[in-house]
Amino acid sequence: MYSKDRTADEAFDDLIRGNERFAKGHTTGPRRRPEDFRALAEGQYPEAVIVSCADSRVAPEILFDVGVGDIFVVRVAGNVIGGTGVTVKGSIEYAIAELHVPLIVVLGHSGCGAVKSAIQHIDAKDALPGAIDGLVELVKPAVIQSRGMPGDALENAIRTNVDLGVERLRALEPILAPRVKDGTLKIIGGLYDLRTGLVTLV
Ligand SMILES: [Zn+2]
């Protein structure tokens, strides 16, 4: 369990160190024993909010080598924020307003299927089945904005999708934006590489 007055920089250092352990195969699997979760039954003080993809390969607690109570995770395919309405934004706002979490990381990843799908279906007028279509629709602004950038189209769209999520959260009134302005909240973007296991800042 972390102290209530942990800063965004301390939280960030902890996550990055944990990710380095993970990538090297030196995980310590902290705070996963009965005495750890029992101590948390009365309350939680997570050090960061992680908004990540639902992809099975991008499990935040594992890749940051943290334990129960350490991170407040919001997972949704394509780590989309814009257009998601109350469920995603409300979950994030709860962690900030009620739990006073100092850091938010919007975490994209290499080879993201949701972004791939948005690229594939952006020009074809074909609708994807079920609610997948509406979800992929939310990723399309990142594809459009990243068009024409030098380099790999998928990588550019993945990075832009993270950037747009960060921008949106930094401007989100009335809970997040004022805290970003007064310095009590940091919002950053990260990219998880499926091959190396490393998270790099966007
Ligand atoms: Zn993904």
Tab-separated table of C-alpha atoms in Angstrom, residues 14-161:
chain	number	residue	atom	x	y	z
A	14	ASP	CA	7.862	3.018	-9.476
A	15	LEU	CA	6.023	1.998	-12.655
A	16	ILE	CA	9.084	2.379	-14.869
A	17	ARG	CA	11.292	0.396	-12.480
A	18	GLY	CA	8.643	-2.335	-12.347
A	19	ASN	CA	8.427	-2.426	-16.125
A	20	GLU	CA	12.207	-2.777	-16.406
A	21	ARG	CA	12.091	-5.745	-14.017
A	22	PHE	CA	9.308	-7.275	-16.114
A	23	ALA	CA	11.145	-6.812	-19.413
A	24	LYS	CA	14.294	-8.420	-17.972
A	25	GLY	CA	12.416	-11.351	-16.473
A	26	HIS	CA	13.183	-10.175	-12.925
A	27	THR	CA	9.678	-9.608	-11.609
A	28	THR	CA	9.171	-9.566	-7.849
A	29	GLY	CA	5.340	-9.861	-7.878
A	30	PRO	CA	4.926	-7.439	-4.960
A	31	ARG	CA	1.841	-7.078	-2.727
A	32	ARG	CA	0.008	-10.243	-3.712
A	33	ARG	CA	-0.078	-12.103	-0.382
A	34	PRO	CA	-3.049	-12.400	2.014
A	35	GLU	CA	-1.569	-9.816	4.399
A	36	ASP	CA	-1.354	-7.398	1.468
A	37	PHE	CA	-4.928	-7.645	0.274
A	38	ARG	CA	-6.319	-7.863	3.810
A	39	ALA	CA	-4.663	-4.564	4.642
A	40	LEU	CA	-6.442	-3.008	1.662
A	41	ALA	CA	-9.936	-4.129	2.622
A	42	GLU	CA	-10.592	-0.821	4.397
A	43	GLY	CA	-9.423	1.442	1.597
A	44	GLN	CA	-7.295	1.925	-1.487
A	45	TYR	CA	-4.571	4.428	-2.365
A	46	PRO	CA	-3.479	3.497	-5.893
A	47	GLU	CA	-0.492	5.435	-7.204
A	48	ALA	CA	-1.682	5.733	-10.800
A	49	VAL	CA	-4.603	5.313	-13.163
A	50	ILE	CA	-3.708	3.209	-16.185
A	51	VAL	CA	-5.992	3.477	-19.210
A	52	SER	CA	-4.998	0.567	-21.402
A	53	CYS	CA	-6.246	-1.697	-24.154
A	54	ALA	CA	-8.272	-4.805	-23.285
A	55	ASP	CA	-5.758	-6.854	-25.319
A	56	SER	CA	-4.786	-10.014	-23.401
A	57	ARG	CA	-1.104	-9.222	-23.843
A	58	VAL	CA	-1.293	-5.821	-22.181
A	59	ALA	CA	-1.999	-6.644	-18.527
A	60	PRO	CA	-0.932	-3.552	-16.546
A	61	GLU	CA	-0.359	-5.177	-13.132
A	62	ILE	CA	1.918	-7.739	-14.756
A	63	LEU	CA	3.901	-5.505	-17.093
A	64	PHE	CA	4.503	-2.876	-14.377
A	65	ASP	CA	5.234	-5.606	-11.800
A	66	VAL	CA	2.910	-4.133	-9.182
A	67	GLY	CA	0.393	-5.733	-6.862
A	68	VAL	CA	-3.142	-5.383	-5.556
A	69	GLY	CA	-4.136	-1.832	-4.700
A	70	ASP	CA	-1.242	-0.301	-6.621
A	71	ILE	CA	-2.883	0.833	-9.857
A	72	PHE	CA	-6.430	1.763	-10.833
A	73	VAL	CA	-6.908	0.156	-14.232
A	74	VAL	CA	-9.460	1.146	-16.858
A	75	ARG	CA	-9.272	-1.209	-19.815
A	76	VAL	CA	-11.108	-0.783	-23.072
A	77	ALA	CA	-10.207	-2.017	-26.549
A	78	GLY	CA	-8.066	0.584	-28.307
A	79	ASN	CA	-7.630	2.472	-24.993
A	80	VAL	CA	-10.174	4.924	-26.340
A	81	ILE	CA	-11.308	7.874	-24.271
A	82	GLY	CA	-12.960	10.277	-26.710
A	83	GLY	CA	-16.587	9.444	-27.377
A	84	THR	CA	-16.790	6.787	-24.681
A	85	GLY	CA	-19.239	8.749	-22.553
A	86	VAL	CA	-19.672	8.228	-18.844
A	87	THR	CA	-18.223	4.771	-18.348
A	88	VAL	CA	-14.566	5.375	-19.174
A	89	LYS	CA	-14.388	9.068	-18.262
A	90	GLY	CA	-16.404	8.567	-15.064
A	91	SER	CA	-14.138	5.712	-13.958
A	92	ILE	CA	-11.059	7.877	-14.438
A	93	GLU	CA	-12.662	10.887	-12.735
A	94	TYR	CA	-13.645	8.753	-9.753
A	95	ALA	CA	-10.037	7.730	-9.192
A	96	ILE	CA	-8.910	11.354	-9.275
A	97	ALA	CA	-11.736	12.980	-7.311
A	98	GLU	CA	-12.227	10.297	-4.664
A	99	LEU	CA	-8.898	8.493	-4.442
A	100	HIS	CA	-6.636	11.501	-5.207
A	101	VAL	CA	-4.461	9.565	-7.628
A	102	PRO	CA	-1.608	11.851	-8.814
A	103	LEU	CA	-0.827	10.227	-12.184
A	104	ILE	CA	-2.736	8.994	-15.233
A	105	VAL	CA	-1.009	6.938	-17.925
A	106	VAL	CA	-2.799	6.394	-21.242
A	107	LEU	CA	-1.150	3.229	-22.495
A	108	GLY	CA	-1.257	2.203	-26.146
A	109	HIS	CA	0.566	-0.811	-27.529
A	110	SER	CA	2.235	-2.100	-30.661
A	111	GLY	CA	0.096	-4.128	-33.063
A	112	CYS	CA	-3.182	-2.873	-31.549
A	113	GLY	CA	-6.085	-4.700	-33.243
A	114	ALA	CA	-8.572	-1.882	-32.643
A	115	VAL	CA	-6.337	0.623	-34.431
A	116	LYS	CA	-5.576	-1.861	-37.222
A	117	SER	CA	-9.278	-2.350	-37.694
A	118	ALA	CA	-9.910	1.395	-37.844
A	119	ILE	CA	-7.280	1.726	-40.594
A	120	GLN	CA	-8.739	-1.164	-42.556
A	121	HIS	CA	-12.337	-0.022	-42.376
A	122	ILE	CA	-11.963	3.709	-42.642
A	123	ASP	CA	-12.417	3.893	-46.390
A	124	ALA	CA	-14.461	0.759	-46.925
A	125	LYS	CA	-18.043	1.639	-46.176
A	126	ASP	CA	-18.527	-1.805	-44.641
A	127	ALA	CA	-19.958	-1.929	-41.150
A	128	LEU	CA	-18.367	-4.237	-38.610
A	129	PRO	CA	-20.747	-6.568	-36.761
A	130	GLY	CA	-22.393	-5.707	-33.476
A	131	ALA	CA	-20.975	-2.984	-31.298
A	132	ILE	CA	-17.472	-3.470	-32.744
A	133	ASP	CA	-18.345	-0.944	-35.423
A	134	GLY	CA	-19.126	1.807	-32.922
A	135	LEU	CA	-15.966	1.059	-30.973
A	136	VAL	CA	-13.705	1.169	-34.030
A	137	GLU	CA	-15.432	4.424	-35.016
A	138	LEU	CA	-13.943	5.996	-31.875
A	139	VAL	CA	-10.412	5.184	-33.056
A	140	LYS	CA	-10.863	6.680	-36.527
A	141	PRO	CA	-10.033	10.303	-35.570
A	142	ALA	CA	-6.502	9.117	-34.676
A	143	VAL	CA	-6.169	7.404	-38.052
A	144	ILE	CA	-7.326	10.510	-39.893
A	145	GLN	CA	-5.046	12.820	-37.907
A	146	SER	CA	-1.988	10.624	-38.432
A	147	ARG	CA	-2.414	10.287	-42.190
A	148	GLY	CA	0.523	11.605	-44.172
A	149	MET	CA	2.990	11.320	-41.291
A	150	PRO	CA	6.314	9.768	-42.295
A	151	GLY	CA	6.885	6.181	-41.185
A	152	ASP	CA	4.583	3.270	-40.453
A	153	ALA	CA	0.869	4.072	-40.688
A	154	LEU	CA	-0.148	1.689	-37.891
A	155	GLU	CA	2.523	2.918	-35.470
A	156	ASN	CA	1.635	6.534	-36.220
A	157	ALA	CA	-2.067	5.920	-35.637
A	158	ILE	CA	-1.363	4.061	-32.375
A	159	ARG	CA	0.779	6.951	-31.107
A	160	THR	CA	-1.735	9.563	-32.232
A	161	ASN	CA	-4.522	7.635	-30.528
